[in-house]
Amino acid sequence: MELHRGEELSRAIGSGQWDVEVAVHTVDMQSGRLTGIMKALNVQDMPTSVVTCWEGEVVDFKNFMPLTGKWHASADSDRKYWQLFASLAAADSSTEAFLCKWPFSLCGRRMPRLLEDNIYMRWKEMSFINQNPDDVRLTIKGFYYICMNRKSGVIE
């Protein structure tokens, strides 16, 4: 399964706090960029869903590397969150190798084996669409680490 424009994805997050629906609006695998909207459903104390727009990066070892380098993300926080994915925890090469030891001479020329089975991404919410930010208890200050299995379409 690949990412395509118009892709509709659904995923429950947290400990049953609320459900999230995601729509991918644009995908440009050449530049490693994608955009979409995220709708949080059944958010406590909110009369309607909360919709945000987001911009994403595909960790393709050509345009974007696993180390974020922005959005106040440190190498330690990258390491902490990437290693939560089962695909990295179970991989032959460790998360450390995924993060730091991929030879830069091969970047953009050879796909790391982990990318054959999974698409790793970062999604950063940019703004609220249907709510005044002052009226929402949710924050969009952080970003999401995403892993989508190419075969099953399962998203972590």
Short mmCIF file of N, CA and C in Angstrom, two decimals, residues 8-119:
data_model
loop_
_atom_site.label_atom_id
_atom_site.label_comp_id
_atom_site.label_asym_id
_atom_site.label_seq_id
_atom_site.Cartn_x
_atom_site.Cartn_y
_atom_site.Cartn_z
N GLU A 8 -8.03 8.19 2.92
CA GLU A 8 -8.75 8.37 4.18
C GLU A 8 -8.22 7.33 5.17
N LEU A 9 -7.71 7.78 6.28
CA LEU A 9 -7.15 6.89 7.28
C LEU A 9 -7.85 7.15 8.62
N SER A 10 -8.09 6.13 9.38
CA SER A 10 -8.69 6.30 10.70
C SER A 10 -7.82 5.57 11.72
N ARG A 11 -7.72 6.15 12.89
CA ARG A 11 -6.88 5.55 13.93
C ARG A 11 -7.32 6.06 15.29
N ALA A 12 -7.52 5.18 16.23
CA ALA A 12 -7.80 5.59 17.61
C ALA A 12 -6.47 5.93 18.26
N ILE A 13 -6.42 7.01 19.00
CA ILE A 13 -5.17 7.40 19.65
C ILE A 13 -5.34 7.40 21.15
N GLY A 14 -4.21 7.46 21.82
CA GLY A 14 -4.22 7.54 23.28
C GLY A 14 -4.85 6.30 23.90
N SER A 15 -5.36 6.47 25.09
CA SER A 15 -5.98 5.36 25.80
C SER A 15 -7.49 5.47 25.66
N GLY A 16 -7.95 5.53 24.42
CA GLY A 16 -9.38 5.64 24.19
C GLY A 16 -9.90 7.05 24.40
N GLN A 17 -9.02 8.04 24.40
CA GLN A 17 -9.43 9.41 24.65
C GLN A 17 -10.40 9.91 23.58
N TRP A 18 -10.02 9.72 22.33
CA TRP A 18 -10.88 10.10 21.21
C TRP A 18 -10.36 9.43 19.95
N ASP A 19 -11.22 9.38 18.96
CA ASP A 19 -10.83 8.82 17.67
C ASP A 19 -10.35 9.94 16.76
N VAL A 20 -9.50 9.57 15.83
CA VAL A 20 -8.97 10.55 14.89
C VAL A 20 -9.17 10.03 13.48
N GLU A 21 -9.67 10.86 12.60
CA GLU A 21 -9.75 10.56 11.18
C GLU A 21 -8.76 11.48 10.47
N VAL A 22 -8.04 10.90 9.53
CA VAL A 22 -7.03 11.66 8.80
C VAL A 22 -7.34 11.56 7.32
N ALA A 23 -7.27 12.68 6.63
CA ALA A 23 -7.40 12.70 5.18
C ALA A 23 -6.11 13.27 4.61
N VAL A 24 -5.50 12.54 3.69
CA VAL A 24 -4.29 13.01 3.01
C VAL A 24 -4.75 13.78 1.77
N HIS A 25 -4.36 15.05 1.69
CA HIS A 25 -4.79 15.87 0.55
C HIS A 25 -3.78 15.90 -0.58
N THR A 26 -2.51 16.04 -0.23
CA THR A 26 -1.48 16.04 -1.27
C THR A 26 -0.34 15.11 -0.87
N VAL A 27 0.24 14.46 -1.87
CA VAL A 27 1.40 13.59 -1.67
C VAL A 27 2.37 13.86 -2.80
N ASP A 28 3.60 14.19 -2.44
CA ASP A 28 4.66 14.37 -3.43
C ASP A 28 5.86 13.57 -2.95
N MET A 29 5.96 12.34 -3.39
CA MET A 29 7.04 11.47 -2.93
C MET A 29 8.40 11.93 -3.45
N GLN A 30 8.42 12.68 -4.53
CA GLN A 30 9.69 13.23 -5.04
C GLN A 30 10.32 14.17 -4.02
N SER A 31 9.49 15.04 -3.43
CA SER A 31 10.01 16.00 -2.46
C SER A 31 9.87 15.49 -1.02
N GLY A 32 9.16 14.38 -0.84
CA GLY A 32 8.97 13.83 0.49
C GLY A 32 7.97 14.60 1.33
N ARG A 33 7.06 15.32 0.68
CA ARG A 33 6.11 16.16 1.42
C ARG A 33 4.68 15.70 1.19
N LEU A 34 3.85 15.89 2.22
CA LEU A 34 2.43 15.60 2.12
C LEU A 34 1.66 16.55 3.03
N THR A 35 0.38 16.72 2.75
CA THR A 35 -0.48 17.58 3.56
C THR A 35 -1.81 16.88 3.76
N GLY A 36 -2.54 17.36 4.74
CA GLY A 36 -3.86 16.79 4.98
C GLY A 36 -4.56 17.48 6.13
N ILE A 37 -5.66 16.86 6.53
CA ILE A 37 -6.39 17.36 7.70
C ILE A 37 -6.56 16.20 8.68
N MET A 38 -6.72 16.57 9.94
CA MET A 38 -6.92 15.61 11.01
C MET A 38 -8.16 16.05 11.77
N LYS A 39 -9.07 15.11 11.98
CA LYS A 39 -10.31 15.42 12.70
C LYS A 39 -10.35 14.59 13.98
N ALA A 40 -10.34 15.28 15.12
CA ALA A 40 -10.47 14.62 16.42
C ALA A 40 -11.95 14.55 16.77
N LEU A 41 -12.45 13.32 16.97
CA LEU A 41 -13.86 13.09 17.24
C LEU A 41 -14.08 12.81 18.73
N ASN A 42 -15.23 13.21 19.23
CA ASN A 42 -15.61 12.92 20.61
C ASN A 42 -14.62 13.46 21.63
N VAL A 43 -14.09 14.64 21.38
CA VAL A 43 -13.18 15.27 22.32
C VAL A 43 -14.01 15.79 23.49
N GLN A 44 -13.59 15.43 24.69
CA GLN A 44 -14.31 15.83 25.89
C GLN A 44 -14.48 17.34 25.97
N ASP A 45 -15.68 17.77 26.33
CA ASP A 45 -16.03 19.18 26.50
C ASP A 45 -16.04 19.98 25.21
N MET A 46 -16.06 19.29 24.06
CA MET A 46 -16.16 19.98 22.78
C MET A 46 -17.46 19.56 22.12
N PRO A 47 -18.29 20.53 21.71
CA PRO A 47 -19.58 20.18 21.10
C PRO A 47 -19.45 19.58 19.69
N THR A 48 -18.34 19.86 19.03
CA THR A 48 -18.12 19.32 17.68
C THR A 48 -16.70 18.76 17.59
N SER A 49 -16.43 18.12 16.49
CA SER A 49 -15.07 17.62 16.27
C SER A 49 -14.11 18.79 16.14
N VAL A 50 -12.84 18.50 16.31
CA VAL A 50 -11.79 19.51 16.16
C VAL A 50 -10.98 19.14 14.93
N VAL A 51 -10.94 20.05 13.96
CA VAL A 51 -10.26 19.78 12.70
C VAL A 51 -9.03 20.68 12.58
N THR A 52 -7.91 20.07 12.23
CA THR A 52 -6.67 20.81 12.01
C THR A 52 -6.10 20.44 10.64
N CYS A 53 -5.31 21.33 10.09
CA CYS A 53 -4.57 20.99 8.87
C CYS A 53 -3.13 20.69 9.30
N TRP A 54 -2.49 19.81 8.55
CA TRP A 54 -1.13 19.43 8.88
C TRP A 54 -0.27 19.34 7.62
N GLU A 55 1.03 19.46 7.84
CA GLU A 55 2.03 19.26 6.80
C GLU A 55 2.93 18.13 7.26
N GLY A 56 3.34 17.29 6.33
CA GLY A 56 4.14 16.14 6.71
C GLY A 56 5.41 15.99 5.89
N GLU A 57 6.30 15.20 6.47
CA GLU A 57 7.56 14.85 5.82
C GLU A 57 7.68 13.33 5.80
N VAL A 58 8.09 12.78 4.67
CA VAL A 58 8.36 11.35 4.56
C VAL A 58 9.85 11.16 4.83
N VAL A 59 10.15 10.32 5.80
CA VAL A 59 11.55 10.01 6.10
C VAL A 59 12.02 9.03 5.03
N ASP A 60 12.64 9.59 4.00
CA ASP A 60 13.03 8.81 2.83
C ASP A 60 14.55 8.71 2.65
N PHE A 61 15.30 9.29 3.56
CA PHE A 61 16.76 9.29 3.51
C PHE A 61 17.29 10.01 2.28
N LYS A 62 16.44 10.77 1.64
CA LYS A 62 16.83 11.60 0.51
C LYS A 62 16.49 13.04 0.85
N ASN A 63 15.22 13.31 1.09
CA ASN A 63 14.77 14.65 1.45
C ASN A 63 14.77 14.88 2.96
N PHE A 64 14.38 13.86 3.69
CA PHE A 64 14.27 13.98 5.15
C PHE A 64 14.88 12.76 5.82
N MET A 65 15.64 13.03 6.87
CA MET A 65 16.29 11.99 7.66
C MET A 65 15.48 11.76 8.94
N PRO A 66 15.75 10.68 9.66
CA PRO A 66 15.02 10.41 10.90
C PRO A 66 15.20 11.47 11.98
N LEU A 67 16.37 12.09 12.04
CA LEU A 67 16.57 13.14 13.03
C LEU A 67 15.84 14.39 12.57
N THR A 68 14.93 14.87 13.38
CA THR A 68 14.02 15.94 12.98
C THR A 68 14.74 17.27 12.79
N GLY A 69 15.49 17.71 13.78
CA GLY A 69 16.25 18.95 13.66
C GLY A 69 15.42 20.22 13.68
N LYS A 70 14.17 20.16 14.12
CA LYS A 70 13.32 21.35 14.22
C LYS A 70 12.14 21.04 15.13
N TRP A 71 11.24 21.97 15.27
CA TRP A 71 10.04 21.80 16.11
C TRP A 71 10.41 21.43 17.54
N HIS A 72 11.55 21.89 17.99
CA HIS A 72 12.05 21.64 19.35
C HIS A 72 12.31 20.16 19.63
N ALA A 73 12.57 19.38 18.59
CA ALA A 73 12.86 17.96 18.76
C ALA A 73 14.36 17.76 18.90
N SER A 74 14.75 17.05 19.94
CA SER A 74 16.16 16.72 20.14
C SER A 74 16.42 15.32 19.59
N ALA A 75 17.67 14.97 19.44
CA ALA A 75 18.02 13.62 19.00
C ALA A 75 17.51 12.60 20.00
N ASP A 76 17.54 12.95 21.29
CA ASP A 76 17.04 12.03 22.31
C ASP A 76 15.54 11.80 22.17
N SER A 77 14.78 12.85 21.90
CA SER A 77 13.33 12.67 21.74
C SER A 77 13.03 11.90 20.45
N ASP A 78 13.78 12.16 19.39
CA ASP A 78 13.61 11.37 18.16
C ASP A 78 13.84 9.89 18.45
N ARG A 79 14.94 9.61 19.12
CA ARG A 79 15.29 8.23 19.46
C ARG A 79 14.17 7.60 20.30
N LYS A 80 13.68 8.31 21.29
CA LYS A 80 12.63 7.81 22.18
C LYS A 80 11.37 7.44 21.40
N TYR A 81 10.93 8.31 20.50
CA TYR A 81 9.67 8.06 19.81
C TYR A 81 9.80 7.10 18.64
N TRP A 82 10.89 7.17 17.87
CA TRP A 82 11.04 6.22 16.76
C TRP A 82 11.11 4.79 17.29
N GLN A 83 11.76 4.58 18.42
CA GLN A 83 11.92 3.20 18.91
C GLN A 83 10.63 2.61 19.47
N LEU A 84 9.57 3.39 19.55
CA LEU A 84 8.27 2.86 19.97
C LEU A 84 7.60 2.03 18.88
N PHE A 85 8.03 2.20 17.63
CA PHE A 85 7.43 1.45 16.53
C PHE A 85 7.94 0.02 16.52
N ALA A 86 7.01 -0.93 16.43
CA ALA A 86 7.37 -2.34 16.43
C ALA A 86 8.35 -2.67 15.31
N SER A 87 8.18 -2.04 14.16
CA SER A 87 9.06 -2.32 13.03
C SER A 87 10.51 -1.96 13.31
N LEU A 88 10.74 -0.95 14.12
CA LEU A 88 12.11 -0.57 14.47
C LEU A 88 12.62 -1.39 15.65
N ALA A 89 11.74 -1.69 16.58
CA ALA A 89 12.14 -2.49 17.73
C ALA A 89 12.53 -3.91 17.30
N ALA A 90 11.84 -4.43 16.27
CA ALA A 90 12.09 -5.80 15.82
C ALA A 90 13.08 -5.87 14.67
N ALA A 91 13.56 -4.75 14.20
CA ALA A 91 14.42 -4.73 13.02
C ALA A 91 15.79 -5.34 13.32
N ASP A 92 16.42 -5.85 12.26
CA ASP A 92 17.77 -6.38 12.41
C ASP A 92 18.73 -5.28 12.86
N SER A 93 18.56 -4.12 12.27
CA SER A 93 19.38 -2.99 12.70
C SER A 93 18.62 -2.24 13.78
N SER A 94 19.32 -1.70 14.71
CA SER A 94 18.68 -1.05 15.85
C SER A 94 18.14 0.32 15.46
N THR A 95 17.36 0.89 16.35
CA THR A 95 16.86 2.25 16.14
C THR A 95 18.03 3.21 16.01
N GLU A 96 19.08 2.95 16.75
CA GLU A 96 20.27 3.81 16.68
C GLU A 96 20.83 3.83 15.25
N ALA A 97 20.88 2.68 14.62
CA ALA A 97 21.37 2.63 13.24
C ALA A 97 20.41 3.37 12.32
N PHE A 98 19.11 3.21 12.55
CA PHE A 98 18.11 3.92 11.75
C PHE A 98 18.31 5.43 11.88
N LEU A 99 18.57 5.87 13.09
CA LEU A 99 18.69 7.31 13.33
C LEU A 99 20.01 7.90 12.88
N CYS A 100 21.09 7.22 13.16
CA CYS A 100 22.38 7.90 13.06
C CYS A 100 23.41 7.26 12.13
N LYS A 101 23.29 6.00 11.82
CA LYS A 101 24.40 5.33 11.16
C LYS A 101 24.17 4.97 9.71
N TRP A 102 23.06 5.43 9.12
CA TRP A 102 22.87 5.17 7.69
C TRP A 102 23.93 5.96 6.95
N PRO A 103 24.73 5.32 6.12
CA PRO A 103 25.83 6.04 5.48
C PRO A 103 25.33 7.17 4.58
N PHE A 104 25.80 8.36 4.88
CA PHE A 104 25.38 9.52 4.10
C PHE A 104 25.75 9.39 2.63
N SER A 105 26.77 8.60 2.32
CA SER A 105 27.15 8.42 0.92
C SER A 105 26.06 7.68 0.14
N LEU A 106 25.20 6.93 0.86
CA LEU A 106 24.13 6.19 0.19
C LEU A 106 22.80 6.92 0.23
N CYS A 107 22.71 8.00 0.97
CA CYS A 107 21.45 8.72 1.08
C CYS A 107 20.97 9.16 -0.29
N GLY A 108 19.72 8.86 -0.58
CA GLY A 108 19.13 9.24 -1.85
C GLY A 108 19.42 8.26 -2.97
N ARG A 109 20.34 7.32 -2.76
CA ARG A 109 20.67 6.37 -3.82
C ARG A 109 20.19 4.97 -3.52
N ARG A 110 20.04 4.65 -2.25
CA ARG A 110 19.66 3.30 -1.88
C ARG A 110 18.67 3.37 -0.73
N MET A 111 17.58 2.64 -0.84
CA MET A 111 16.55 2.64 0.18
C MET A 111 16.95 1.71 1.33
N PRO A 112 16.97 2.23 2.56
CA PRO A 112 17.21 1.32 3.69
C PRO A 112 16.12 0.24 3.71
N ARG A 113 16.49 -0.96 4.09
CA ARG A 113 15.56 -2.08 4.07
C ARG A 113 14.28 -1.79 4.85
N LEU A 114 14.39 -1.07 5.94
CA LEU A 114 13.21 -0.73 6.74
C LEU A 114 12.17 0.03 5.93
N LEU A 115 12.61 0.79 4.93
CA LEU A 115 11.67 1.57 4.13
C LEU A 115 10.98 0.73 3.07
N GLU A 116 11.46 -0.47 2.82
CA GLU A 116 10.79 -1.34 1.86
C GLU A 116 9.43 -1.78 2.40
N ASP A 117 9.33 -1.95 3.70
CA ASP A 117 8.09 -2.43 4.32
C ASP A 117 7.25 -1.32 4.96
N ASN A 118 7.86 -0.20 5.26
CA ASN A 118 7.18 0.86 6.02
C ASN A 118 7.47 2.23 5.45
N ILE A 119 6.51 3.12 5.68
CA ILE A 119 6.71 4.54 5.37
C ILE A 119 6.74 5.26 6.71
#
